[in-house]
Amino acid sequence: MNPISLDDALASFDALWSPRIVTRVNDYDVRVAKVRGEHVWHVHDDTDEFFLVLDGELHLALRDPERTVSLAKGEVFTVPRGTFHKPSAPHGARILMFEPTGTLTVGDRHDEVPGHVDATTGHEL
Amino acid sequence: MNPISLDDALASFDALWSPRIVTRVNDYDVRVAKVRGEHVWHVHDDTDEFFLVLDGELHLALRDPERTVSLAKGEVFTVPRGTFHKPSAPHGARILMFEPTGTLTVGDRHDEVPGHVDATTGHEL
């Protein structure tokens, strides 16, 4: 029942593409992650996914139609359910996400998951 | 389908305690608000409410037990459902909230709403 500093939360781990759950809101998680390089093409069939960039720049490659959305610090974007997407951050970024508890980082369908991507529903802080 | 800058969103209006909906995530809203002074004691019987301070400092007075949580820039806190609370910000703050679409700013039960508080489910940007 204390406030949580996002900076402190992000300072508590080093793993990339491995979200930590900072708090819950009903049956949703607020997660933060450090990212650099490329994630994997994946889709959440049944849920939207919200991104806020806390630092750095995040690219979201999207399909149908194929395009890339670039988010700078302080920018937000919601990937609609059913939209294949691949996050990437060539120079690194720190991000906050909202999504239902239990949502897998690699979605319901995905390309082969590279070793540097953590397939998880989020870790506790 | 473009990213939204929280700074631009906040620059688009002046009203205090009058949240704007910047995006939706399933049946939840991401809202931003400018706040200064005191809100009103209220409770959301059926939903938690998430706060992230983007700038400034936000106080959340809480009941049962009575206490105040202070959030600086970059800090987050979730007020549990059923907890009476009164936000305030003596020096002003800019905040982001995450809560179910349709959630009223003054909750399900509240003290008399002062004229400077907007009783709303959030305005479109």
PDB file of C-alpha atoms in Angstrom:
ATOM      1  CA  MET A   1       0.000   0.000   0.000  1.00  0.00           C
ATOM      2  CA  ASN A   2       2.871   2.351  -0.813  1.00  0.00           C
ATOM      3  CA  PRO A   3       3.460   4.213  -4.050  1.00  0.00           C
ATOM      4  CA  ILE A   4       5.869   2.524  -6.439  1.00  0.00           C
ATOM      5  CA  SER A   5       8.551   4.433  -8.286  1.00  0.00           C
ATOM      6  CA  LEU A   6       8.792   3.268 -11.888  1.00  0.00           C
ATOM      7  CA  ASP A   7      12.489   4.221 -11.850  1.00  0.00           C
ATOM      8  CA  ASP A   8      13.079   2.041  -8.790  1.00  0.00           C
ATOM      9  CA  ALA A   9      11.091  -0.807 -10.336  1.00  0.00           C
ATOM     10  CA  LEU A  10      13.146  -0.633 -13.522  1.00  0.00           C
ATOM     11  CA  ALA A  11      16.397  -0.402 -11.555  1.00  0.00           C
ATOM     12  CA  SER A  12      15.588  -3.679  -9.787  1.00  0.00           C
ATOM     13  CA  PHE A  13      16.266  -5.924 -12.801  1.00  0.00           C
ATOM     14  CA  ASP A  14      18.403  -6.075 -15.920  1.00  0.00           C
ATOM     15  CA  ALA A  15      16.685  -8.630 -18.162  1.00  0.00           C
ATOM     16  CA  LEU A  16      15.490  -7.376 -21.535  1.00  0.00           C
ATOM     17  CA  TRP A  17      12.034  -8.147 -22.958  1.00  0.00           C
ATOM     18  CA  SER A  18      11.056  -9.545 -19.550  1.00  0.00           C
ATOM     19  CA  PRO A  19       8.221  -7.486 -18.029  1.00  0.00           C
ATOM     20  CA  ARG A  20       7.754  -6.939 -14.299  1.00  0.00           C
ATOM     21  CA  ILE A  21       4.291  -6.409 -12.793  1.00  0.00           C
ATOM     22  CA  VAL A  22       4.333  -3.186 -10.765  1.00  0.00           C
ATOM     23  CA  THR A  23       0.681  -3.184  -9.722  1.00  0.00           C
ATOM     24  CA  ARG A  24      -2.682  -4.664 -10.626  1.00  0.00           C
ATOM     25  CA  VAL A  25      -5.928  -2.880 -11.495  1.00  0.00           C
ATOM     26  CA  ASN A  26      -8.842  -5.279 -11.157  1.00  0.00           C
ATOM     27  CA  ASP A  27      -7.878  -8.120 -13.510  1.00  0.00           C
ATOM     28  CA  TYR A  28      -5.301  -6.061 -15.408  1.00  0.00           C
ATOM     29  CA  ASP A  29      -1.542  -5.755 -14.907  1.00  0.00           C
ATOM     30  CA  VAL A  30       0.586  -2.654 -15.104  1.00  0.00           C
ATOM     31  CA  ARG A  31       3.940  -3.955 -16.308  1.00  0.00           C
ATOM     32  CA  VAL A  32       7.271  -2.287 -17.021  1.00  0.00           C
ATOM     33  CA  ALA A  33      10.037  -3.624 -19.227  1.00  0.00           C
ATOM     34  CA  LYS A  34      13.477  -2.800 -20.500  1.00  0.00           C
ATOM     35  CA  VAL A  35      13.801  -3.514 -24.193  1.00  0.00           C
ATOM     36  CA  ARG A  36      16.531  -3.383 -26.818  1.00  0.00           C
ATOM     37  CA  GLY A  37      16.777  -5.013 -30.219  1.00  0.00           C
ATOM     38  CA  GLU A  38      13.850  -6.983 -31.644  1.00  0.00           C
ATOM     39  CA  HIS A  39      10.962  -8.852 -30.047  1.00  0.00           C
ATOM     40  CA  VAL A  40       8.982 -11.376 -32.111  1.00  0.00           C
ATOM     41  CA  TRP A  41       5.966 -11.139 -34.432  1.00  0.00           C
ATOM     42  CA  HIS A  42       2.927 -12.139 -32.391  1.00  0.00           C
ATOM     43  CA  VAL A  43      -0.771 -11.484 -31.958  1.00  0.00           C
ATOM     44  CA  HIS A  44      -3.142 -11.276 -29.012  1.00  0.00           C
ATOM     45  CA  ASP A  45      -6.407 -12.615 -30.384  1.00  0.00           C
ATOM     46  CA  ASP A  46      -8.592 -11.413 -27.530  1.00  0.00           C
ATOM     47  CA  THR A  47      -7.024  -8.303 -26.044  1.00  0.00           C
ATOM     48  CA  ASP A  48      -5.728  -4.875 -26.908  1.00  0.00           C
ATOM     49  CA  GLU A  49      -2.266  -3.993 -25.574  1.00  0.00           C
ATOM     50  CA  PHE A  50      -1.268  -0.528 -24.336  1.00  0.00           C
ATOM     51  CA  PHE A  51       2.257   0.869 -24.549  1.00  0.00           C
ATOM     52  CA  LEU A  52       3.693   4.011 -22.938  1.00  0.00           C
ATOM     53  CA  VAL A  53       7.323   4.873 -23.610  1.00  0.00           C
ATOM     54  CA  LEU A  54       9.042   6.055 -20.420  1.00  0.00           C
ATOM     55  CA  ASP A  55      12.470   6.528 -22.036  1.00  0.00           C
ATOM     56  CA  GLY A  56      13.989   5.918 -25.439  1.00  0.00           C
ATOM     57  CA  GLU A  57      12.098   5.040 -28.580  1.00  0.00           C
ATOM     58  CA  LEU A  58       9.918   2.020 -29.309  1.00  0.00           C
ATOM     59  CA  HIS A  59       8.959   0.835 -32.782  1.00  0.00           C
ATOM     60  CA  LEU A  60       5.846  -1.238 -33.285  1.00  0.00           C
ATOM     61  CA  ALA A  61       5.772  -3.013 -36.623  1.00  0.00           C
ATOM     62  CA  LEU A  62       2.159  -3.856 -37.469  1.00  0.00           C
ATOM     63  CA  ARG A  63       0.481  -5.989 -40.169  1.00  0.00           C
ATOM     64  CA  ASP A  64      -2.693  -5.580 -42.229  1.00  0.00           C
ATOM     65  CA  PRO A  65      -1.703  -3.138 -43.456  1.00  0.00           C
ATOM     66  CA  GLU A  66       2.022  -3.452 -42.846  1.00  0.00           C
ATOM     67  CA  ARG A  67       3.419  -0.303 -41.250  1.00  0.00           C
ATOM     68  CA  THR A  68       5.557   0.817 -38.330  1.00  0.00           C
ATOM     69  CA  VAL A  69       4.497   3.156 -35.550  1.00  0.00           C
ATOM     70  CA  SER A  70       7.328   4.879 -33.675  1.00  0.00           C
ATOM     71  CA  LEU A  71       6.779   6.030 -30.113  1.00  0.00           C
ATOM     72  CA  ALA A  72       9.078   8.555 -28.481  1.00  0.00           C
ATOM     73  CA  LYS A  73       9.291   9.204 -24.745  1.00  0.00           C
ATOM     74  CA  GLY A  74       5.905  10.215 -23.375  1.00  0.00           C
ATOM     75  CA  GLU A  75       3.952   8.764 -26.284  1.00  0.00           C
ATOM     76  CA  VAL A  76       1.302   6.055 -26.056  1.00  0.00           C
ATOM     77  CA  PHE A  77      -0.257   3.589 -28.474  1.00  0.00           C
ATOM     78  CA  THR A  78      -2.776   0.772 -28.175  1.00  0.00           C
ATOM     79  CA  VAL A  79      -2.274  -2.234 -30.447  1.00  0.00           C
ATOM     80  CA  PRO A  80      -5.770  -3.508 -31.257  1.00  0.00           C
ATOM     81  CA  ARG A  81      -6.592  -7.137 -30.534  1.00  0.00           C
ATOM     82  CA  GLY A  82      -6.041  -9.383 -33.516  1.00  0.00           C
ATOM     83  CA  THR A  83      -3.257  -7.220 -34.957  1.00  0.00           C
ATOM     84  CA  PHE A  84       0.069  -8.952 -35.530  1.00  0.00           C
ATOM     85  CA  HIS A  85       2.866  -6.779 -34.193  1.00  0.00           C
ATOM     86  CA  LYS A  86       6.575  -6.861 -33.471  1.00  0.00           C
ATOM     87  CA  PRO A  87       8.075  -4.394 -30.991  1.00  0.00           C
ATOM     88  CA  SER A  88      11.669  -3.304 -31.457  1.00  0.00           C
ATOM     89  CA  ALA A  89      14.016  -0.712 -29.987  1.00  0.00           C
ATOM     90  CA  PRO A  90      17.358  -0.431 -31.780  1.00  0.00           C
ATOM     91  CA  HIS A  91      18.728   1.972 -29.170  1.00  0.00           C
ATOM     92  CA  GLY A  92      16.829   0.651 -26.166  1.00  0.00           C
ATOM     93  CA  ALA A  93      13.733   1.844 -24.358  1.00  0.00           C
ATOM     94  CA  ARG A  94      11.882   1.563 -21.074  1.00  0.00           C
ATOM     95  CA  ILE A  95       8.164   0.965 -21.427  1.00  0.00           C
ATOM     96  CA  LEU A  96       4.969   0.597 -19.415  1.00  0.00           C
ATOM     97  CA  MET A  97       2.167  -1.705 -20.523  1.00  0.00           C
ATOM     98  CA  PHE A  98      -1.460  -2.299 -19.490  1.00  0.00           C
ATOM     99  CA  GLU A  99      -2.990  -5.621 -20.336  1.00  0.00           C
ATOM    100  CA  PRO A 100      -5.149  -8.298 -18.766  1.00  0.00           C
ATOM    101  CA  THR A 101      -3.467 -10.425 -16.108  1.00  0.00           C
ATOM    102  CA  GLY A 102      -2.289 -13.641 -17.726  1.00  0.00           C
ATOM    103  CA  THR A 103      -1.524 -12.071 -21.113  1.00  0.00           C
ATOM    104  CA  LEU A 104       1.529 -13.807 -22.562  1.00  0.00           C
ATOM    105  CA  THR A 105       4.321 -11.586 -23.924  1.00  0.00           C
ATOM    106  CA  VAL A 106       4.400 -13.619 -27.133  1.00  0.00           C
ATOM    107  CA  GLY A 107       0.643 -13.629 -27.604  1.00  0.00           C
ATOM    108  CA  ASP A 108      -1.599 -16.457 -28.734  1.00  0.00           C
ATOM    109  CA  ARG A 109       0.234 -17.014 -32.035  1.00  0.00           C
ATOM    110  CA  HIS A 110       3.807 -16.049 -32.820  1.00  0.00           C
ATOM    111  CA  ASP A 111       6.881 -16.674 -34.927  1.00  0.00           C
ATOM    112  CA  GLU A 112       9.634 -18.819 -33.439  1.00  0.00           C
ATOM    113  CA  VAL A 113      10.614 -17.197 -30.140  1.00  0.00           C
ATOM    114  CA  PRO A 114      14.302 -16.192 -30.112  1.00  0.00           C
ATOM    115  CA  GLY A 115      16.336 -17.000 -27.036  1.00  0.00           C
ATOM    116  CA  HIS A 116      16.532 -13.383 -25.890  1.00  0.00           C
ATOM    117  CA  VAL A 117      12.734 -13.039 -25.651  1.00  0.00           C
ATOM    118  CA  ASP A 118      11.091 -14.090 -22.383  1.00  0.00           C
ATOM    119  CA  ALA A 119       7.759 -15.861 -22.999  1.00  0.00           C
ATOM    120  CA  THR A 120       6.023 -14.922 -19.757  1.00  0.00           C
ATOM    121  CA  THR A 121       2.860 -13.514 -18.274  1.00  0.00           C
ATOM    122  CA  GLY A 122       5.065 -11.079 -16.355  1.00  0.00           C
ATOM    123  CA  HIS A 123       7.231 -11.502 -13.283  1.00  0.00           C
ATOM    124  CA  GLU A 124       6.629 -10.130  -9.818  1.00  0.00           C
ATOM    125  CA  LEU A 125       8.844  -7.206  -8.842  1.00  0.00           C
TER     126      LEU A 125
ATOM    127  CA  MET B   1      -3.911   4.667 -35.403  1.00  0.00           C
ATOM    128  CA  ASN B   2      -1.107   7.123 -34.590  1.00  0.00           C
ATOM    129  CA  PRO B   3       0.818   7.387 -31.344  1.00  0.00           C
ATOM    130  CA  ILE B   4      -0.455  10.039 -28.961  1.00  0.00           C
ATOM    131  CA  SER B   5       1.863  12.354 -27.094  1.00  0.00           C
ATOM    132  CA  LEU B   6       0.743  12.794 -23.491  1.00  0.00           C
ATOM    133  CA  ASP B   7       2.285  16.285 -23.526  1.00  0.00           C
ATOM    134  CA  ASP B   8       0.237  17.225 -26.596  1.00  0.00           C
ATOM    135  CA  ALA B   9      -2.892  15.718 -25.050  1.00  0.00           C
ATOM    136  CA  LEU B  10      -2.386  17.721 -21.860  1.00  0.00           C
ATOM    137  CA  ALA B  11      -1.632  20.904 -23.820  1.00  0.00           C
ATOM    138  CA  SER B  12      -4.990  20.630 -25.590  1.00  0.00           C
ATOM    139  CA  PHE B  13      -7.093  21.663 -22.596  1.00  0.00           C
ATOM    140  CA  ASP B  14      -6.904  23.803 -19.472  1.00  0.00           C
ATOM    141  CA  ALA B  15      -9.696  22.511 -17.244  1.00  0.00           C
ATOM    142  CA  LEU B  16      -8.648  21.129 -13.864  1.00  0.00           C
ATOM    143  CA  TRP B  17      -9.987  17.835 -12.450  1.00  0.00           C
ATOM    144  CA  SER B  18     -11.518  17.095 -15.858  1.00  0.00           C
ATOM    145  CA  PRO B  19      -9.951  13.964 -17.388  1.00  0.00           C
ATOM    146  CA  ARG B  20      -9.494  13.427 -21.115  1.00  0.00           C
ATOM    147  CA  ILE B  21      -9.528   9.938 -22.615  1.00  0.00           C
ATOM    148  CA  VAL B  22      -6.347   9.461 -24.635  1.00  0.00           C
ATOM    149  CA  THR B  23      -6.934   5.847 -25.678  1.00  0.00           C
ATOM    150  CA  ARG B  24      -8.957   2.766 -24.784  1.00  0.00           C
ATOM    151  CA  VAL B  25      -7.722  -0.721 -23.921  1.00  0.00           C
ATOM    152  CA  ASN B  26     -10.567  -3.214 -24.289  1.00  0.00           C
ATOM    153  CA  ASP B  27     -13.239  -1.799 -21.971  1.00  0.00           C
ATOM    154  CA  TYR B  28     -10.799   0.395 -20.030  1.00  0.00           C
ATOM    155  CA  ASP B  29      -9.857   4.062 -20.515  1.00  0.00           C
ATOM    156  CA  VAL B  30      -6.443   5.647 -20.293  1.00  0.00           C
ATOM    157  CA  ARG B  31      -7.175   9.175 -19.098  1.00  0.00           C
ATOM    158  CA  VAL B  32      -4.990  12.190 -18.379  1.00  0.00           C
ATOM    159  CA  ALA B  33      -5.862  15.134 -16.175  1.00  0.00           C
ATOM    160  CA  LYS B  34      -4.476  18.383 -14.894  1.00  0.00           C
ATOM    161  CA  VAL B  35      -5.128  18.803 -11.200  1.00  0.00           C
ATOM    162  CA  ARG B  36      -4.550  21.493  -8.580  1.00  0.00           C
ATOM    163  CA  GLY B  37      -6.137  21.981  -5.180  1.00  0.00           C
ATOM    164  CA  GLU B  38      -8.558  19.430  -3.783  1.00  0.00           C
ATOM    165  CA  HIS B  39     -10.875  16.887  -5.369  1.00  0.00           C
ATOM    166  CA  VAL B  40     -13.690  15.333  -3.310  1.00  0.00           C
ATOM    167  CA  TRP B  41     -13.969  12.318  -1.000  1.00  0.00           C
ATOM    168  CA  HIS B  42     -15.449   9.490  -3.053  1.00  0.00           C
ATOM    169  CA  VAL B  43     -15.403   5.733  -3.481  1.00  0.00           C
ATOM    170  CA  HIS B  44     -15.591   3.374  -6.432  1.00  0.00           C
ATOM    171  CA  ASP B  45     -17.449   0.380  -5.069  1.00  0.00           C
ATOM    172  CA  ASP B  46     -16.614  -1.974  -7.915  1.00  0.00           C
ATOM    173  CA  THR B  47     -13.292  -0.950  -9.397  1.00  0.00           C
ATOM    174  CA  ASP B  48      -9.705  -0.234  -8.526  1.00  0.00           C
ATOM    175  CA  GLU B  49      -8.254   3.044  -9.864  1.00  0.00           C
ATOM    176  CA  PHE B  50      -4.685   3.453 -11.101  1.00  0.00           C
ATOM    177  CA  PHE B  51      -2.720   6.712 -10.862  1.00  0.00           C
ATOM    178  CA  LEU B  52       0.621   7.617 -12.468  1.00  0.00           C
ATOM    179  CA  VAL B  53       2.070  11.058 -11.786  1.00  0.00           C
ATOM    180  CA  LEU B  54       3.522  12.563 -14.965  1.00  0.00           C
ATOM    181  CA  ASP B  55       4.546  15.854 -13.342  1.00  0.00           C
ATOM    182  CA  GLY B  56       4.195  17.459  -9.954  1.00  0.00           C
ATOM    183  CA  GLU B  57       3.009  15.727  -6.805  1.00  0.00           C
ATOM    184  CA  LEU B  58      -0.325  14.066  -6.080  1.00  0.00           C
ATOM    185  CA  HIS B  59      -1.656  13.310  -2.617  1.00  0.00           C
ATOM    186  CA  LEU B  60      -4.219  10.586  -2.123  1.00  0.00           C
ATOM    187  CA  ALA B  61      -5.991  10.788   1.205  1.00  0.00           C
ATOM    188  CA  LEU B  62      -7.429   7.371   2.050  1.00  0.00           C
ATOM    189  CA  ARG B  63      -9.811   6.067   4.724  1.00  0.00           C
ATOM    190  CA  ASP B  64      -9.939   2.857   6.784  1.00  0.00           C
ATOM    191  CA  PRO B  65      -7.379   3.429   8.008  1.00  0.00           C
ATOM    192  CA  GLU B  66      -7.063   7.171   7.409  1.00  0.00           C
ATOM    193  CA  ARG B  67      -3.718   8.017   5.840  1.00  0.00           C
ATOM    194  CA  THR B  68      -2.255   9.955   2.925  1.00  0.00           C
ATOM    195  CA  VAL B  69      -0.132   8.528   0.144  1.00  0.00           C
ATOM    196  CA  SER B  70       2.045  11.037  -1.727  1.00  0.00           C
ATOM    197  CA  LEU B  71       3.094  10.313  -5.287  1.00  0.00           C
ATOM    198  CA  ALA B  72       5.978  12.182  -6.913  1.00  0.00           C
ATOM    199  CA  LYS B  73       6.663  12.285 -10.642  1.00  0.00           C
ATOM    200  CA  GLY B  74       7.107   8.772 -12.005  1.00  0.00           C
ATOM    201  CA  GLU B  75       5.333   7.090  -9.105  1.00  0.00           C
ATOM    202  CA  VAL B  76       2.233   4.917  -9.340  1.00  0.00           C
ATOM    203  CA  PHE B  77      -0.457   3.770  -6.946  1.00  0.00           C
ATOM    204  CA  THR B  78      -3.647   1.755  -7.243  1.00  0.00           C
ATOM    205  CA  VAL B  79      -6.533   2.746  -4.992  1.00  0.00           C
ATOM    206  CA  PRO B  80      -8.373  -0.495  -4.176  1.00  0.00           C
ATOM    207  CA  ARG B  81     -12.075  -0.712  -4.905  1.00  0.00           C
ATOM    208  CA  GLY B  82     -14.220   0.202  -1.930  1.00  0.00           C
ATOM    209  CA  THR B  83     -11.621   2.584  -0.493  1.00  0.00           C
ATOM    210  CA  PHE B  84     -12.796   6.148   0.096  1.00  0.00           C
ATOM    211  CA  HIS B  85     -10.170   8.554  -1.240  1.00  0.00           C
ATOM    212  CA  LYS B  86      -9.651  12.228  -1.943  1.00  0.00           C
ATOM    213  CA  PRO B  87      -6.954  13.296  -4.419  1.00  0.00           C
ATOM    214  CA  SER B  88      -5.288  16.663  -3.947  1.00  0.00           C
ATOM    215  CA  ALA B  89      -2.355  18.549  -5.390  1.00  0.00           C
ATOM    216  CA  PRO B  90      -1.530  21.806  -3.602  1.00  0.00           C
ATOM    217  CA  HIS B  91       1.079  22.773  -6.204  1.00  0.00           C
ATOM    218  CA  GLY B  92      -0.527  21.124  -9.219  1.00  0.00           C
ATOM    219  CA  ALA B  93       0.159  17.879 -11.029  1.00  0.00           C
ATOM    220  CA  ARG B  94      -0.431  16.105 -14.305  1.00  0.00           C
ATOM    221  CA  ILE B  95      -1.630  12.551 -13.959  1.00  0.00           C
ATOM    222  CA  LEU B  96      -2.522   9.471 -15.978  1.00  0.00           C
ATOM    223  CA  MET B  97      -5.282   7.134 -14.877  1.00  0.00           C
ATOM    224  CA  PHE B  98      -6.385   3.676 -15.940  1.00  0.00           C
ATOM    225  CA  GLU B  99      -9.899   2.567 -15.105  1.00  0.00           C
ATOM    226  CA  PRO B 100     -12.940   0.900 -16.680  1.00  0.00           C
ATOM    227  CA  THR B 101     -14.761   2.918 -19.329  1.00  0.00           C
ATOM    228  CA  GLY B 102     -17.739   4.601 -17.705  1.00  0.00           C
ATOM    229  CA  THR B 103     -16.079   5.101 -14.328  1.00  0.00           C
ATOM    230  CA  LEU B 104     -17.288   8.387 -12.868  1.00  0.00           C
ATOM    231  CA  THR B 105     -14.663  10.788 -11.502  1.00  0.00           C
ATOM    232  CA  VAL B 106     -16.661  11.198  -8.300  1.00  0.00           C
ATOM    233  CA  GLY B 107     -17.295   7.494  -7.838  1.00  0.00           C
ATOM    234  CA  ASP B 108     -20.455   5.756  -6.724  1.00  0.00           C
ATOM    235  CA  ARG B 109     -20.688   7.640  -3.423  1.00  0.00           C
ATOM    236  CA  HIS B 110     -19.167  11.014  -2.619  1.00  0.00           C
ATOM    237  CA  ASP B 111     -19.280  14.131  -0.523  1.00  0.00           C
ATOM    238  CA  GLU B 112     -20.930  17.216  -2.006  1.00  0.00           C
ATOM    239  CA  VAL B 113     -19.174  17.918  -5.299  1.00  0.00           C
ATOM    240  CA  PRO B 114     -17.583  21.379  -5.317  1.00  0.00           C
ATOM    241  CA  GLY B 115     -18.017  23.529  -8.390  1.00  0.00           C
ATOM    242  CA  HIS B 116     -14.425  23.116  -9.527  1.00  0.00           C
ATOM    243  CA  VAL B 117     -14.708  19.322  -9.782  1.00  0.00           C
ATOM    244  CA  ASP B 118     -16.016  17.873 -13.041  1.00  0.00           C
ATOM    245  CA  ALA B 119     -18.300  14.875 -12.433  1.00  0.00           C
ATOM    246  CA  THR B 120     -17.662  13.025 -15.670  1.00  0.00           C
ATOM    247  CA  THR B 121     -16.779   9.661 -17.159  1.00  0.00           C
ATOM    248  CA  GLY B 122     -14.026  11.444 -19.081  1.00  0.00           C
ATOM    249  CA  HIS B 123     -14.065  13.675 -22.146  1.00  0.00           C
ATOM    250  CA  GLU B 124     -12.797  12.851 -25.603  1.00  0.00           C
ATOM    251  CA  LEU B 125      -9.576  14.564 -26.571  1.00  0.00           C
TER     252      LEU B 125
END
